[in-house]
Amino acid sequence: MHHPGPPRFVATGDEIELAPRDPDPTATYRWHIARAPVQSTATLGDDPVEQFVPDTPGRYTIRLNAPDGKHDLTVRAFPGQVESSGAHSSGRSGRSGGQSGGVSGGQSGSGRSGSGEYTQTGDGSDGDGGGGRPRLTLRPEIEGDEAVVQADCSPHPEGSERAADLAVEFLLDDRDDIDADAVTRDGTDLRIPLAALPERARIHAVAVGDHGYSVPDAVEFTRTADGVETGAGVAASRPYDAPEWAEDAAIYEIYVRTFAGDSDQSPFDAIVDRLDYLDSLGVDVLWLTPVLQNDHAPHGYNITDFFDIASDLGTRADYERFIEAAHDRGFKVLFDLVCNHSARTHPYFEAARDDPDSEYRDWYEWRSDTEPETYFEWEHIANFNFDHLPVRRHLLDAVAQWAELVDGFRCDMAWAVPNSFWREIHDYCKDRDSEFLLLDETIPYIPDFQAGLFDMHFDSTTYAALRQVGGGGDAEAVLSAIEGRAEIGFPEHASFMLYAENHDETRYIVDYGRDAAEAAAGALFTLPGAPLLYAGQEFGQRGRRDDLAWDHADETLQSFVSDLSAARHDQPALSADADLVRIPYEVRDGPSDRVVAYARATAEDAAVVVLNFSDEPTTVELPAVTDDTDLVSGERRGGAGDWNATVTVESVGVFSAAKSDLRQ
């Protein structure tokens, strides 16, 4: 079906890319504005991919005429011009507005009476301390004979608004045949009688305050064959959540062509032979850098064939054997998906460059007759033109081929690809496998990418904080970085990948030394998020992309990282469901600005973490409810007695605690 996807929330003046899904490049697609606010003068052109800019607050219906019929897309535009957060201009979301309305098909409902002008700056705050972007999480439930959507609203953490001050605006998905007359609102609840539900019903919403509106969230109700899941014949789900397996996973990045070290093994065989070792590290997920045919740059990101395994790595059969072996051992596998560009040695680009009349000329963006558009003046790649349907078709076919084999995509340069394209990939992958993972590389991260584009995000902010602390900055910066997620607008259900290094960054141990590297690893395994180890990080590898020095591994560091990973997996208080809690602490001995302590807590369990980035042991006074046995090493770190509020930590200490009185 060519329907353009879920309804959109946006600010006036922002662009929305309109594109048919699952496109047939030979077909004709036409867009027009079927309904708009009276004051609007917005227009659309005649191309199959169009950029729509709402110019007046209100509700728009954009209609696509496609070979399989007519498809309507609801766009809800809020007042105010907002700044981009770094997203692609065709896909960035607005961050302002609020207006009331009733509940109707493909349309919205708000608890706020009247309308107003609300604006918000791009950093999640209005700049005057009075407010900022709110947050929203939708909870789907079956209550008796009704499907219920409960909206949990949170105001900006630094703002003056309360949750009760926020309104909720719902949109029913245009793709679903929901009887709008059967839908009712009760405060922050939306209700639909089960008898009125179609086979599939998706509901979208934002929280609206005086300083902006939230990242959209969505829920889904699906009729089941036997009703076993709910007892009512309807299953409820949250399609924008990360798979449960990913949220608590330890991820291991493998730079494919150097992993074998000085061995003469093939890359895939070398990985298979070390699966036992990776299992001993507590690794759950393997992310391999690109494995497709490329221009022979070792990193593999300049692709020349999106459908074939690189010949220097092996064959597709070799790759599939590796995946089978990894799956047999319980590992998940991430495929590094590159959509923004091809190599300039790709045969389509060479044809386009050499012949202006080539059928591939429109596949690329151009800055001159022979020079393609690119980012950062990268001389070996050429940016694709996503306005051209054959490009989308080609890449979507590649996505379909590789999604069948793996458990998720690590999405390269996600910020440089139109949002509408990522939404299509997200929906395609989730429809085939609801547990498929979409992890975006976006630096800095963008909150609106949580709204049906990606499940998990590179936490570049915490990465930067770890680098700052490693270089001598105050260790409290790591807590501020985690809290910054909410401050910029990420909802509480957003998931993140934590990292201190990867194939694009220098080794942390080289820049800041062994002690700081241990503390940084402690942060990765104890802060909220999925920790990433870059191959060799666990044993002190110093070269960023060099052959791994397996014969010179620091076994002590290796054992330390393995113990950290085991502690994280064994302690419920370090799981994805655990809150981050600031606690009082005092550094009794050692440099106070190089030490940070915090707690993680669930409803039943709690743990206190101490990170010491200095090169000397430190003694820290913690809340009296803290045990002094280090859960990483198993050693006592305090004085006599079962409970002691003072511990001595060399780099990382994790201690059980009673949840009560942690903040005292």
XYZ file of C-alpha atoms in Angstrom:
664
model
C 0.000 0.000 0.000
C 1.320 3.417 -0.963
C -0.175 5.297 2.011
C 2.375 7.885 3.273
C 2.223 6.690 6.866
C 1.107 7.962 10.262
C -0.398 11.404 10.879
C 2.044 14.194 11.632
C 2.345 16.828 14.328
C 4.332 19.845 13.212
C 4.803 23.591 13.700
C 3.838 26.114 11.056
C 6.797 26.922 8.866
C 8.361 23.490 9.190
C 8.717 21.144 6.229
C 7.127 17.713 5.990
C 8.285 15.380 3.266
C 5.424 13.609 1.487
C 6.372 10.381 -0.242
C 4.427 7.277 -1.314
C 5.425 4.096 0.478
C 6.493 0.951 -1.317
C 6.765 3.026 -4.509
C 6.536 1.765 -8.063
C 8.989 4.014 -9.954
C 6.973 3.606 -13.149
C 3.672 4.694 -11.576
C 2.129 8.155 -11.279
C 1.614 9.729 -7.850
C -0.066 13.084 -7.274
C -0.568 15.070 -4.065
C -3.071 17.754 -3.262
C -4.381 19.537 -0.190
C -7.893 18.209 0.359
C -8.590 20.283 3.452
C -6.824 23.196 5.137
C -7.533 26.049 7.573
C -9.379 28.932 5.935
C -6.410 31.285 6.207
C -3.914 28.859 4.617
C -2.372 29.560 1.210
C -0.082 26.496 1.304
C 0.397 24.680 -2.007
C 1.902 21.482 -3.383
C 3.644 20.713 -6.661
C 3.278 17.825 -9.080
C 6.193 15.594 -8.071
C 5.783 12.167 -6.445
C 7.896 13.409 -3.521
C 6.867 16.817 -2.233
C 7.798 19.129 0.639
C 4.733 20.466 2.427
C 4.994 23.571 4.618
C 1.873 24.383 6.680
C 1.532 28.149 6.960
C -1.407 28.404 9.371
C -2.157 26.538 12.609
C -4.849 23.915 12.338
C -5.610 20.616 10.667
C -4.736 19.706 7.084
C -5.732 16.690 5.032
C -3.170 15.845 2.353
C -4.424 13.418 -0.282
C -2.296 11.078 -2.365
C -3.676 9.734 -5.636
C -1.827 6.452 -6.219
C -2.321 3.364 -8.392
C -4.002 1.555 -5.486
C -6.421 4.397 -4.719
C -6.620 7.573 -2.659
C -4.887 7.914 0.689
C -5.373 10.725 3.210
C -2.735 11.991 5.621
C -3.695 14.230 8.541
C -1.234 16.955 9.454
C -1.785 18.868 12.686
C 0.080 22.187 12.598
C 0.660 24.129 15.791
C 1.531 27.829 15.956
C 5.057 29.118 15.966
C 8.276 28.878 13.999
C 10.816 26.615 15.664
C 14.486 25.960 15.135
C 15.771 22.671 13.803
C 17.499 20.280 16.193
C 19.714 19.029 13.408
C 17.213 16.789 11.654
C 16.978 16.631 7.884
C 14.914 19.594 6.725
C 12.338 17.383 5.050
C 11.698 15.453 8.210
C 12.262 17.584 11.256
C 9.398 17.991 13.687
C 8.117 21.206 15.165
C 8.129 21.909 18.860
C 5.435 24.386 19.575
C 1.766 24.924 19.774
C -1.496 23.910 21.278
C -5.089 24.086 20.146
C -8.325 22.415 21.087
C -10.549 20.202 19.034
C -12.957 17.296 19.170
C -12.182 13.676 18.474
C -12.874 12.678 14.897
C -11.622 10.256 12.285
C -7.963 10.792 11.375
C -8.151 13.814 13.540
C -7.435 15.183 16.936
C -8.864 15.732 20.358
C -7.566 18.041 23.039
C -8.565 18.740 26.599
C -7.683 22.412 26.264
C -10.438 24.893 25.547
C -9.726 27.741 23.170
C -6.437 28.163 21.336
C -3.252 30.074 21.847
C 0.166 30.886 20.509
C 2.906 28.793 22.063
C 6.543 28.796 21.003
C 9.604 26.921 22.072
C 13.269 27.067 21.151
C 15.150 24.116 19.710
C 16.921 23.097 22.932
C 13.764 22.113 24.782
C 13.557 25.290 26.846
C 11.962 28.662 26.211
C 14.990 30.390 27.631
C 13.270 32.241 30.493
C 13.179 29.414 33.018
C 9.401 29.320 32.905
C 8.964 26.169 30.903
C 10.019 23.974 28.043
C 9.011 20.967 26.052
C 6.724 18.537 27.908
C 6.889 14.755 27.552
C 4.317 12.059 26.945
C 3.988 8.286 27.248
C 0.813 6.506 26.156
C -0.365 3.391 28.028
C -2.709 1.027 26.110
C -5.007 -1.255 28.099
C -8.119 -3.376 27.696
C -10.719 -2.507 30.345
C -13.849 -4.590 30.123
C -15.353 -4.015 26.690
C -13.204 -0.977 25.877
C -9.745 -0.308 24.473
C -8.273 2.493 26.592
C -5.350 4.822 25.930
C -4.033 6.534 29.059
C -1.778 9.548 28.456
C 0.907 10.067 31.105
C 2.163 13.634 30.791
C 5.313 15.119 32.313
C 6.175 18.824 32.253
C 9.634 20.069 31.381
C 11.851 19.211 34.387
C 13.099 22.798 34.711
C 9.734 24.438 34.048
C 6.999 25.821 36.240
C 4.155 23.806 34.685
C 2.600 20.781 36.354
C 1.347 17.609 34.692
C -2.197 18.800 35.375
C -1.515 21.928 33.307
C -0.868 19.885 30.151
C -3.478 18.985 27.571
C -3.371 15.924 25.338
C -4.152 15.966 21.637
C -4.920 12.653 19.946
C -4.881 11.723 16.264
C -6.435 8.545 14.906
C -4.353 6.890 12.219
C -5.661 7.608 8.715
C -4.642 4.107 7.616
C -7.119 2.439 9.989
C -10.880 2.286 9.578
C -11.745 3.636 13.040
C -15.264 4.901 13.598
C -14.541 8.357 15.011
C -18.060 8.675 16.388
C -17.409 5.730 18.691
C -14.316 7.347 20.240
C -14.698 9.183 23.553
C -12.433 11.274 25.751
C -12.336 11.340 29.544
C -9.608 13.681 30.756
C -6.346 12.189 29.517
C -8.020 8.911 28.488
C -9.208 7.939 25.038
C -11.675 5.039 24.801
C -12.898 2.895 21.932
C -15.461 0.091 22.349
C -13.921 -3.224 21.379
C -16.860 -3.824 19.089
C -15.910 -0.688 17.139
C -12.245 -1.627 16.658
C -11.063 -2.562 13.165
C -8.461 -5.288 12.665
C -5.792 -2.732 13.513
C -6.150 0.599 15.307
C -3.278 3.016 15.878
C -3.640 6.126 18.024
C -1.112 8.962 18.156
C -0.853 11.843 20.597
C 1.178 14.752 21.947
C 1.099 16.552 25.278
C 0.591 20.293 24.888
C 1.659 23.009 27.302
C 2.194 26.739 27.289
C 5.781 26.299 26.105
C 5.508 23.624 23.431
C 4.347 20.132 22.650
C 5.926 16.768 23.252
C 7.538 14.183 21.045
C 4.587 12.207 19.629
C 3.844 8.748 20.987
C 1.626 5.958 19.667
C -0.202 2.802 20.742
C -1.725 -0.008 18.743
C -4.655 -2.383 19.219
C -4.778 -5.498 17.064
C -7.450 -8.173 16.860
C -5.991 -11.593 17.659
C -6.989 -14.945 16.254
C -7.977 -16.550 19.544
C -7.982 -13.757 22.108
C -5.486 -15.574 24.317
C -3.312 -12.507 24.906
C -5.994 -10.369 26.505
C -9.017 -12.583 26.911
C -10.929 -10.105 24.767
C -9.592 -10.946 21.322
C -7.521 -7.737 21.222
C -3.778 -7.246 21.840
C -2.395 -3.895 22.973
C 1.143 -2.731 22.196
C 3.489 0.263 22.046
C 5.147 0.293 18.597
C 7.682 3.021 19.442
C 9.355 1.126 22.296
C 12.683 -0.597 21.857
C 12.533 -4.404 21.952
C 12.868 -5.654 25.496
C 15.955 -7.663 24.564
C 17.749 -4.519 23.420
C 17.131 -2.314 26.438
C 19.231 -4.486 28.758
C 21.725 -5.655 26.141
C 25.483 -5.231 26.145
C 26.437 -4.350 22.560
C 29.821 -5.167 21.024
C 30.988 -3.339 17.902
C 33.235 -5.290 15.555
C 35.343 -3.453 13.000
C 35.135 -6.356 10.617
C 38.452 -6.235 8.781
C 40.700 -5.897 11.843
C 38.952 -8.182 14.317
C 41.010 -11.270 13.438
C 44.252 -9.478 14.339
C 47.313 -11.065 12.781
C 45.459 -14.318 12.175
C 44.976 -15.507 8.600
C 41.374 -16.501 9.337
C 38.548 -15.046 7.293
C 36.756 -12.231 9.154
C 33.501 -14.128 9.684
C 35.307 -17.279 10.848
C 37.386 -15.226 13.268
C 34.230 -13.848 14.862
C 32.640 -17.289 15.104
C 35.752 -18.652 16.804
C 35.544 -15.945 19.466
C 31.830 -16.300 20.263
C 32.717 -18.160 23.466
C 34.995 -15.298 24.453
C 32.302 -12.713 23.703
C 29.820 -14.726 25.728
C 32.240 -14.706 28.660
C 32.268 -10.895 28.459
C 28.511 -10.825 28.889
C 27.953 -9.520 25.370
C 24.409 -9.865 23.999
C 24.483 -8.071 20.629
C 27.064 -8.009 17.824
C 27.211 -4.926 15.614
C 29.427 -5.427 12.581
C 30.608 -2.481 10.507
C 29.316 -2.696 6.903
C 29.730 -6.069 5.207
C 28.635 -5.086 1.662
C 30.716 -4.601 -1.469
C 32.570 -1.294 -1.186
C 35.351 0.797 -2.654
C 37.965 -1.107 -0.629
C 38.190 1.496 2.116
C 38.585 -0.757 5.159
C 35.645 0.773 6.997
C 33.179 -0.377 4.307
C 30.835 2.629 4.409
C 31.382 3.532 0.728
C 29.123 0.916 -0.818
C 29.236 -0.222 -4.428
C 26.579 -2.950 -4.243
C 23.768 -2.883 -1.686
C 22.833 -6.525 -2.328
C 26.118 -8.426 -2.146
C 28.604 -9.289 0.594
C 32.076 -7.799 0.144
C 34.264 -10.271 -1.680
C 37.212 -9.755 0.698
C 34.995 -10.842 3.600
C 33.531 -13.930 1.963
C 30.217 -14.904 0.441
C 26.627 -14.466 1.513
C 26.713 -18.091 2.626
C 29.684 -17.263 4.879
C 27.779 -14.333 6.361
C 24.695 -16.460 6.943
C 26.790 -19.140 8.662
C 28.155 -16.497 11.017
C 24.617 -15.275 11.790
C 23.416 -18.816 12.404
C 26.324 -19.487 14.758
C 25.677 -16.229 16.624
C 21.970 -16.985 16.942
C 22.721 -20.508 18.154
C 24.745 -18.967 20.984
C 21.977 -16.492 21.862
C 23.526 -13.378 20.309
C 21.547 -10.812 18.344
C 23.146 -9.368 15.198
C 22.946 -5.779 13.950
C 23.478 -4.936 10.283
C 25.111 -1.554 9.605
C 22.626 0.074 7.216
C 23.934 2.863 4.974
C 21.221 4.778 3.110
C 22.501 8.324 2.637
C 25.038 7.687 -0.105
C 26.883 5.280 -2.336
C 30.560 5.134 -3.189
C 31.663 7.173 -6.179
C 32.905 3.896 -7.609
C 29.336 2.537 -7.583
C 28.526 1.699 -11.232
C 25.357 3.841 -11.085
C 27.305 6.904 -9.984
C 30.024 6.350 -12.565
C 27.369 6.125 -15.281
C 25.668 9.281 -14.009
C 28.917 11.248 -13.822
C 30.120 10.205 -17.253
C 26.805 10.675 -19.092
C 24.405 13.536 -18.240
C 21.680 11.610 -20.082
C 22.186 8.451 -18.041
C 19.116 6.948 -16.373
C 21.062 7.217 -13.124
C 21.682 10.972 -13.307
C 18.671 11.693 -11.109
C 19.772 9.129 -8.516
C 22.216 11.655 -7.034
C 22.339 15.222 -5.806
C 24.778 17.430 -7.715
C 26.762 20.586 -6.978
C 28.289 20.721 -10.472
C 28.158 18.702 -13.679
C 30.631 16.156 -12.333
C 30.751 16.831 -8.599
C 28.065 15.293 -6.355
C 26.726 16.699 -3.147
C 28.317 15.185 -0.048
C 28.875 15.923 3.616
C 32.103 17.177 5.211
C 33.738 17.274 1.770
C 34.044 13.483 1.811
C 35.604 12.763 -1.550
C 34.668 9.105 -1.935
C 30.873 9.230 -1.542
C 27.918 10.765 -3.379
C 24.610 11.654 -1.733
C 21.481 9.957 -3.017
C 18.524 12.026 -4.232
C 15.533 10.818 -2.216
C 13.129 12.826 -4.366
C 13.733 10.180 -7.038
C 11.523 7.102 -6.560
C 13.997 4.579 -8.072
C 16.448 5.444 -5.274
C 13.846 4.692 -2.628
C 12.830 1.479 -4.373
C 16.453 0.311 -4.618
C 17.202 0.955 -0.952
C 13.896 -0.472 0.289
C 14.598 -3.667 -1.633
C 18.006 -3.858 0.066
C 16.376 -3.323 3.453
C 13.956 -6.175 2.750
C 16.802 -8.508 1.790
C 18.949 -7.970 4.896
C 16.126 -7.572 7.436
C 15.287 -11.242 6.882
C 18.663 -12.300 8.252
C 19.420 -10.017 11.190
C 17.836 -8.703 14.384
C 18.206 -4.998 13.798
C 19.799 -2.155 11.894
C 22.391 0.292 13.123
C 21.437 3.223 10.884
C 24.416 5.170 9.613
C 24.210 8.975 9.338
C 20.533 8.826 10.283
C 20.304 12.624 10.388
C 21.201 12.806 6.681
C 18.274 10.706 5.400
C 14.684 12.021 5.137
C 12.531 11.256 8.145
C 9.731 9.883 5.994
C 12.096 7.235 4.640
C 13.121 6.118 8.128
C 9.458 5.963 9.163
C 8.776 3.644 6.265
C 11.732 1.426 7.166
C 10.630 1.395 10.815
C 7.072 0.357 9.953
C 8.216 -2.240 7.425
C 10.636 -3.864 9.867
C 8.204 -3.773 12.792
C 5.387 -5.241 10.710
C 7.577 -8.216 9.846
C 9.071 -8.543 13.339
C 7.910 -6.402 16.261
C 11.192 -7.233 18.068
C 13.391 -5.770 15.334
C 15.711 -2.970 16.540
C 16.316 0.382 14.811
C 19.369 2.132 16.328
C 20.226 5.575 14.967
C 23.615 7.225 14.702
C 22.596 10.870 15.112
C 25.038 13.337 16.656
C 23.745 15.251 18.501
C 20.676 13.154 19.185
C 17.225 14.387 18.120
C 14.205 13.743 20.382
C 11.702 13.572 17.515
C 13.564 10.556 16.120
C 11.833 8.659 18.942
C 8.464 9.187 17.218
C 8.308 6.144 14.965
C 11.725 6.442 13.315
C 14.106 4.696 15.718
C 13.892 2.633 18.921
C 17.305 3.438 20.384
C 19.687 6.362 20.000
C 23.442 6.969 20.207
C 23.860 8.900 23.477
C 26.349 11.400 22.124
C 25.706 13.751 25.050
C 26.886 11.262 27.676
C 29.779 10.342 25.375
C 30.854 13.994 25.338
C 30.475 14.202 29.126
C 32.682 11.129 29.606
C 35.323 12.720 27.407
C 35.049 15.970 29.340
C 35.457 14.156 32.649
C 38.341 12.098 31.314
C 40.095 15.337 30.432
C 39.753 16.701 33.961
C 36.174 17.967 34.092
C 33.859 17.553 37.053
C 32.621 13.964 37.258
C 29.079 15.170 38.037
C 28.810 15.954 34.312
C 27.798 12.356 33.602
C 24.653 12.759 35.714
C 23.793 16.064 34.059
C 24.159 14.353 30.675
C 21.627 11.659 31.575
C 19.226 14.256 32.950
C 19.664 16.217 29.727
C 17.637 13.589 27.887
C 14.439 14.743 29.589
C 15.437 18.399 29.406
C 15.707 18.281 25.621
C 12.374 16.482 25.308
C 12.995 12.729 25.139
C 10.086 10.823 26.746
C 10.675 8.418 29.604
C 10.318 5.393 27.299
C 13.203 6.462 25.036
C 16.199 4.089 24.939
C 19.863 4.946 24.467
C 23.167 3.292 23.654
C 26.023 4.454 25.893
C 29.564 4.541 24.521
C 32.985 5.947 25.344
C 34.613 5.046 22.031
C 33.867 3.489 18.640
C 35.487 3.175 15.247
C 35.134 6.931 14.648
C 36.718 7.979 17.959
C 40.127 7.644 19.559
C 40.569 5.069 22.272
C 39.581 6.384 25.689
C 42.505 4.673 27.388
C 44.936 6.420 25.059
C 43.487 9.863 25.717
C 42.864 9.627 29.464
C 44.706 6.659 30.930
C 43.856 3.309 32.472
C 42.142 4.536 35.651
C 39.795 6.914 33.856
C 39.076 4.207 31.263
C 37.932 1.841 34.010
C 35.676 4.538 35.492
C 34.233 5.297 32.049
C 33.472 1.606 31.564
C 31.776 1.679 34.954
C 29.596 4.521 33.753
C 28.596 2.591 30.637
C 27.499 -0.447 32.618
C 25.712 1.359 35.454
C 24.015 4.419 33.924
C 20.611 4.081 32.200
C 21.181 2.765 28.697
C 22.603 -0.160 26.746
C 26.427 -0.211 27.049
C 28.604 -0.480 23.949
C 32.060 -2.019 23.929
C 34.157 -1.336 20.850
C 36.194 -4.445 20.079
C 39.468 -4.256 21.996
C 38.212 -1.679 24.476
C 37.861 -4.436 27.050
C 41.550 -5.369 26.928
C 43.282 -2.022 26.367
C 43.581 -1.885 22.571
C 45.234 1.413 21.677
C 44.832 1.681 17.914
C 41.448 2.910 16.729
C 41.188 0.738 13.588
C 44.350 -1.356 13.835
C 44.435 -5.139 13.896
C 43.323 -6.231 17.335
C 46.325 -7.130 19.502
C 44.868 -10.332 20.940
C 48.287 -11.635 22.006
C 48.921 -8.514 24.072
C 45.554 -8.227 25.789
C 45.493 -6.769 29.284
C 43.856 -9.721 31.023
C 43.317 -7.795 34.252
C 41.320 -5.134 32.427
C 39.526 -7.856 30.492
C 38.473 -9.535 33.732
C 37.367 -6.193 35.199
C 35.097 -5.469 32.226
C 33.669 -8.992 32.374
C 32.896 -8.513 36.078
C 31.238 -5.158 35.335
C 29.074 -6.768 32.695
C 28.122 -9.612 35.050
C 27.154 -7.147 37.779
C 24.943 -5.253 35.386
C 23.177 -8.372 34.197
C 22.790 -9.782 37.716
C 21.505 -6.688 39.502
C 17.876 -5.649 38.860
C 18.766 -2.168 40.135
C 21.045 -1.697 37.098
C 18.403 -2.754 34.564
C 16.683 -0.539 32.026
C 13.660 -0.272 34.332
C 15.686 1.254 37.186
C 15.580 4.978 37.900
C 18.660 7.166 38.221
C 18.653 8.771 41.678
C 20.911 11.568 42.859
C 22.140 10.870 46.391
C 24.119 12.831 48.985
C 27.767 11.788 49.220
C 31.027 13.266 50.469
C 34.553 12.575 49.243
C 36.618 12.107 52.391
C 39.923 11.365 50.729
C 40.911 12.105 47.133
C 40.052 14.749 44.507
C 36.351 15.473 44.965
C 35.736 16.697 41.406
C 37.011 13.410 39.957
C 34.425 11.348 41.825
C 30.678 10.944 41.385
C 28.212 8.750 43.254
C 24.607 7.954 42.379
C 21.972 5.298 42.856
C 19.880 3.156 40.562
C 16.579 1.888 41.926
C 13.533 -0.159 41.013
C 10.451 -0.581 43.174
C 12.171 -3.431 45.059
C 15.929 -3.036 44.574
C 18.571 -0.340 44.789
C 22.295 -0.044 44.180
C 24.760 2.775 44.814
C 27.527 3.391 42.278
C 30.809 5.240 42.856
C 32.982 6.234 39.882
C 36.507 7.505 40.494
C 38.193 8.998 37.407
C 41.396 9.894 39.268
C 44.568 7.786 39.426
C 44.435 7.300 43.195
C 41.944 5.510 45.485
C 39.227 7.641 47.017
C 37.204 7.273 50.192
C 33.571 8.286 49.924
C 30.856 8.645 52.547
C 27.536 7.331 51.260
C 24.019 7.079 52.678
C 24.012 4.839 55.753
C 21.740 2.315 54.046
C 24.567 1.296 51.672
C 26.334 -2.069 52.002
C 30.132 -2.047 51.642
C 30.545 -5.206 49.537
C 31.470 -4.295 45.978
C 29.173 -6.193 43.617
C 31.779 -5.984 40.836
C 34.797 -7.428 42.648
C 33.017 -9.201 45.499
C 35.370 -7.498 47.968
C 34.570 -5.462 51.087
C 35.365 -1.770 50.541
C 34.414 -0.376 53.939
C 35.085 -0.867 57.629
C 33.807 -3.479 60.031
C 30.150 -4.456 60.248
C 27.528 -5.498 57.739
C 26.565 -1.923 56.934
C 28.944 0.955 56.577
C 28.482 4.374 54.998
C 32.147 4.801 54.051
C 33.815 2.951 51.159
C 37.159 3.157 49.399
C 37.064 2.837 45.607
C 39.905 2.665 43.083
C 37.852 3.188 39.918
C 34.363 1.652 40.165
C 32.308 0.373 43.056
C 28.734 -0.926 43.011
C 27.014 -1.560 46.331
C 23.627 -2.904 47.385
C 21.437 -0.420 49.219
C 18.076 -0.191 50.887
C 15.854 1.944 48.702
C 14.435 3.891 51.634
C 16.421 6.909 52.784
C 18.789 6.907 49.804
C 18.280 10.625 49.335
C 18.998 11.455 52.985
